[in-house]
XYZ file of C-alpha atoms in Angstrom:
326
model
C -34.002 22.307 6.207
C -37.593 20.250 6.318
C -36.405 19.262 2.063
C -32.751 18.855 2.724
C -33.944 16.505 6.206
C -36.472 14.638 3.698
C -33.800 14.016 0.802
C -31.112 12.912 3.573
C -34.183 10.364 4.885
C -34.644 9.654 1.258
C -30.997 8.693 0.542
C -30.161 6.577 3.434
C -32.542 3.331 2.434
C -30.858 4.082 -1.369
C -27.528 3.588 -0.601
C -28.158 0.832 2.012
C -29.850 -1.028 -0.722
C -27.538 0.137 -3.763
C -24.147 -0.954 -1.618
C -23.565 -4.141 -3.154
C -24.106 -2.987 -6.612
C -22.277 0.047 -5.571
C -19.099 -1.808 -4.762
C -18.987 -3.715 -7.713
C -19.299 -1.125 -9.811
C -22.245 -2.165 -11.220
C -24.156 0.849 -12.944
C -27.333 -1.162 -14.221
C -28.042 -2.474 -10.723
C -26.965 1.307 -9.445
C -29.532 2.763 -11.866
C -32.683 1.112 -11.551
C -32.157 2.214 -7.854
C -31.307 5.709 -7.892
C -31.932 7.300 -11.102
C -33.207 8.543 -14.841
C -30.923 10.667 -16.218
C -30.309 13.432 -18.598
C -26.515 13.977 -19.836
C -23.603 15.528 -17.537
C -23.655 17.752 -19.876
C -26.845 18.835 -19.509
C -27.409 18.993 -15.823
C -23.260 20.821 -15.698
C -24.520 23.558 -18.175
C -27.697 23.739 -15.824
C -25.844 24.736 -13.304
C -22.816 26.767 -14.570
C -26.069 28.967 -15.964
C -27.711 29.406 -12.241
C -24.131 30.519 -10.906
C -22.086 32.095 -13.089
C -20.490 35.220 -12.028
C -18.355 37.518 -14.036
C -14.654 36.724 -12.317
C -12.152 38.926 -10.918
C -9.494 39.828 -13.795
C -5.886 38.410 -14.099
C -6.021 35.154 -11.544
C -2.991 34.373 -10.247
C -2.336 31.156 -12.046
C 1.336 29.845 -12.684
C 1.451 27.555 -15.464
C 4.019 24.456 -14.926
C 6.412 23.560 -17.770
C 6.352 20.267 -17.281
C 3.707 17.669 -17.253
C 2.217 17.049 -13.505
C 0.780 12.991 -13.817
C -0.130 11.084 -10.279
C -2.747 8.369 -9.914
C -5.227 10.440 -8.538
C -5.499 13.454 -11.081
C -8.421 11.528 -13.255
C -10.546 11.303 -9.406
C -9.871 14.817 -8.346
C -10.057 16.226 -12.585
C -13.359 14.327 -12.405
C -14.759 16.376 -9.237
C -13.199 19.435 -9.697
C -16.362 21.489 -10.971
C -18.231 20.079 -8.052
C -15.515 19.827 -5.507
C -16.988 22.762 -3.542
C -20.104 20.712 -2.901
C -18.049 18.338 -0.464
C -18.135 21.130 2.249
C -21.665 22.168 3.297
C -20.725 25.556 3.845
C -17.515 26.232 2.297
C -17.208 29.995 3.848
C -17.601 28.702 7.214
C -15.009 26.170 6.784
C -12.078 28.518 5.412
C -13.311 30.714 8.573
C -12.297 27.311 10.547
C -9.268 26.347 8.861
C -8.345 30.659 9.431
C -8.685 30.405 12.813
C -6.842 27.176 13.309
C -4.130 28.222 11.494
C -4.018 31.712 13.500
C -3.339 29.276 16.690
C -0.972 27.100 14.949
C 1.079 29.686 13.135
C 1.153 32.435 16.684
C 4.636 33.293 17.838
C 6.679 31.636 15.277
C 7.180 34.507 12.493
C 5.077 32.699 9.789
C 4.764 34.600 6.547
C 5.342 32.686 3.651
C 3.575 29.162 3.362
C 3.544 26.491 0.859
C -0.071 24.894 0.562
C 1.129 21.851 -0.850
C -2.266 19.547 -1.892
C -4.346 23.269 -2.268
C -7.246 21.951 -3.531
C -9.778 24.269 -4.318
C -8.032 26.442 -2.123
C -9.753 25.976 1.445
C -6.739 26.166 3.126
C -4.864 28.490 1.074
C -7.859 31.091 1.139
C -7.547 30.630 5.102
C -3.872 31.602 4.819
C -4.291 34.288 2.819
C -6.667 35.624 5.279
C -3.592 36.107 7.503
C -1.936 38.150 5.720
C 0.232 35.575 4.773
C 2.043 34.973 1.105
C 1.301 31.368 -0.246
C 2.158 29.443 -2.404
C -0.473 26.616 -3.596
C 0.152 23.619 -5.344
C -1.809 20.216 -6.053
C -1.274 17.713 -8.912
C -4.829 18.361 -10.506
C -5.439 21.136 -13.028
C -8.947 21.393 -12.533
C -8.294 22.330 -9.242
C -5.356 24.561 -9.431
C -7.656 26.063 -11.209
C -10.627 26.506 -8.833
C -8.049 27.513 -6.126
C -6.712 30.537 -8.721
C -10.632 31.596 -9.576
C -10.969 31.363 -5.808
C -8.271 33.774 -4.751
C -9.358 36.137 -7.257
C -13.308 36.178 -6.083
C -11.804 36.339 -2.917
C -9.644 39.519 -3.610
C -5.899 37.809 -2.689
C -4.158 37.189 -6.059
C -1.795 38.964 -5.026
C -1.002 37.453 -2.017
C -1.573 33.558 -3.681
C -0.121 31.690 -6.628
C -1.280 28.589 -7.613
C 0.581 25.889 -9.714
C 0.702 22.436 -10.519
C 2.841 20.236 -9.111
C 2.909 16.851 -6.482
C 4.642 16.012 -3.188
C 7.567 13.971 -4.831
C 8.727 16.681 -7.540
C 7.903 20.098 -5.202
C 11.656 21.034 -5.364
C 11.519 20.963 -8.929
C 8.553 23.137 -9.041
C 8.551 25.670 -6.020
C 11.689 27.918 -4.930
C 11.782 27.655 -0.783
C 12.661 28.775 1.716
C 9.198 28.769 3.596
C 8.180 29.989 7.225
C 5.487 26.580 6.755
C 4.301 24.292 4.994
C 0.710 23.130 5.124
C -1.148 20.020 3.428
C -4.557 19.047 4.876
C -7.622 17.274 3.653
C -5.743 13.995 3.913
C -3.557 14.317 0.760
C -0.596 13.189 1.747
C -1.618 9.130 2.240
C -2.384 9.475 -1.795
C 1.561 8.143 -1.354
C 0.877 4.487 -0.752
C 4.614 3.378 0.338
C 6.893 4.676 3.132
C 9.657 5.298 0.622
C 7.132 7.928 -1.119
C 5.988 9.342 2.348
C 9.637 9.698 3.457
C 10.699 11.394 0.140
C 7.951 13.642 0.653
C 8.475 14.791 4.138
C 12.243 15.216 3.094
C 11.001 17.571 0.383
C 9.283 19.326 3.123
C 12.097 19.551 5.618
C 14.438 20.934 2.914
C 11.849 23.669 1.572
C 11.476 24.772 4.715
C 13.666 27.637 6.769
C 15.875 25.818 9.859
C 12.620 26.500 12.652
C 9.983 26.094 10.042
C 6.960 24.337 10.582
C 4.855 21.388 8.777
C 0.828 21.144 9.842
C -0.328 18.048 8.024
C -3.750 16.640 8.190
C -4.620 12.692 8.194
C -7.454 11.042 8.208
C -7.531 9.143 11.614
C -7.379 5.355 10.041
C -7.117 4.313 13.442
C -10.368 4.987 14.429
C -12.120 4.005 10.879
C -10.066 0.775 10.738
C -11.752 -0.412 14.134
C -15.413 0.560 12.863
C -14.946 -1.512 9.655
C -16.215 1.531 7.805
C -17.714 0.576 4.186
C -20.093 3.603 3.590
C -19.094 7.086 4.245
C -21.937 9.812 3.863
C -19.986 13.235 2.522
C -22.957 15.564 1.698
C -26.738 16.459 1.060
C -27.627 19.793 -0.874
C -30.904 20.777 -1.690
C -31.157 24.876 -1.990
C -28.308 26.563 -2.816
C -27.883 25.158 -6.742
C -30.529 24.060 -9.340
C -29.075 20.605 -8.860
C -29.492 17.878 -5.653
C -26.063 16.703 -5.072
C -26.067 13.533 -2.972
C -22.209 12.415 -2.585
C -21.126 9.194 -0.524
C -18.017 7.106 -0.661
C -18.007 3.287 -0.524
C -14.489 1.865 1.026
C -12.986 -1.284 0.022
C -9.944 -1.975 2.307
C -7.016 -4.188 0.895
C -3.182 -4.823 1.467
C -0.803 -2.913 -0.502
C 1.998 -4.193 -2.163
C 4.210 -4.095 0.885
C 1.654 -5.240 2.721
C 0.318 -1.922 4.122
C -3.221 -1.050 4.813
C -4.773 0.585 1.757
C -8.207 1.515 0.927
C -10.179 2.617 -2.079
C -12.542 5.285 -2.233
C -15.248 4.738 -4.371
C -16.600 8.404 -4.641
C -20.557 8.931 -6.041
C -21.751 11.938 -6.520
C -25.672 11.550 -7.520
C -27.207 14.955 -8.866
C -30.130 16.041 -10.570
C -33.134 18.164 -11.180
C -36.675 17.150 -10.145
C -37.042 13.661 -11.443
C -34.180 13.462 -13.562
C -31.123 12.120 -11.659
C -27.198 10.750 -12.701
C -24.640 8.786 -11.106
C -21.029 9.298 -11.654
C -18.539 7.007 -9.703
C -14.846 8.618 -9.196
C -12.454 6.292 -7.356
C -8.881 6.968 -5.938
C -6.459 5.023 -3.551
C -5.480 5.576 -0.233
C -2.702 4.525 2.087
C -4.366 4.337 5.588
C -1.423 6.023 7.438
C -1.503 4.826 10.984
C -0.589 7.052 13.505
C 2.658 5.755 15.284
C 3.387 5.186 10.980
C 3.483 9.261 10.398
C 5.121 9.519 13.637
C 8.026 7.715 13.075
C 8.336 9.055 9.236
C 8.353 12.525 10.413
C 11.096 11.802 12.965
C 13.091 9.762 10.099
C 12.712 12.714 8.249
C 14.473 14.794 10.354
C 11.361 16.896 12.180
C 11.137 17.505 15.918
C 8.728 18.684 18.289
C 6.419 16.328 16.942
C 2.373 16.647 18.040
C -1.095 15.279 17.232
C -3.918 17.170 17.760
C -7.720 17.312 16.488
C -9.195 20.123 15.004
C -12.732 20.758 14.409
C -13.127 17.154 14.578
C -13.454 17.791 10.778
C -13.298 13.694 9.159
C -12.032 12.289 12.494
C -8.461 14.159 10.794
C -5.634 14.056 12.841
C -3.088 17.243 12.691
C 0.112 16.553 12.863
C 2.887 19.682 13.662
C 6.660 19.490 13.706
C 9.389 21.816 13.095
C 12.751 21.772 10.966
C 15.171 22.442 13.491
C 17.190 25.175 14.250
């Protein structure tokens, strides 16, 4: 704990001194502040060697017949091998999500669920842990692979199937009806226009049985826009892995093509061992989807009983629940 706190204290002034260079993407300036580095391949090989475990046979991975390509793929594929590091306690996160889903689905006769943005499987594993049948989807091939690996690792291969797909093409790739559809981690705002967001919600509506429910997590942009957030600390990890990891975002707010509020996430992952560190930058864009916009879109897509709750204050996340009419 003392070592972790020390690294956190060291990281804060480094982030502050590097902010202008990070926002401009000038890696020469960043490297002077942060690192002298071996190759990323060397670091990955070192970490894989220390974390290698025999995986369970028969990973529940289903191949998609069409190419799934969306703008965010490069971001998530680039982070896939380290995506679990975004959570300080991955198993703890799964336990919290399992408890939240249990409460949300109580009395709603939920047996079959679509996780429409499964990532590395935090929510899918939580749902499978409730005894549910889970179809897990994500546009990132790397994260779908990681989700399937985690399902095998935790013994849910028979309950969970992972497949590459994206919000706008789900009806082409999966077969309903589902009792519930979830998308957490503020994934939906990767769609930037009202028309795309509405189409995704209509897809959810069409894939649900009558009375089926949605559970959608969206970062609380009403909060962040008031704070004029520019630097968002994500994680400092020491001890669990050979490499030390510092992960943070630099946010660039801007207007989209339709005048909507958007934000570029410049995610910096700094990792290394001893005196050697390397920085990787991954960039993606979110729609800053405000609460009144999300509620209006859900209503237009045909949902009713729309409610908004906070769950565990994770990323100041708003969780929207609603149901398809009976």
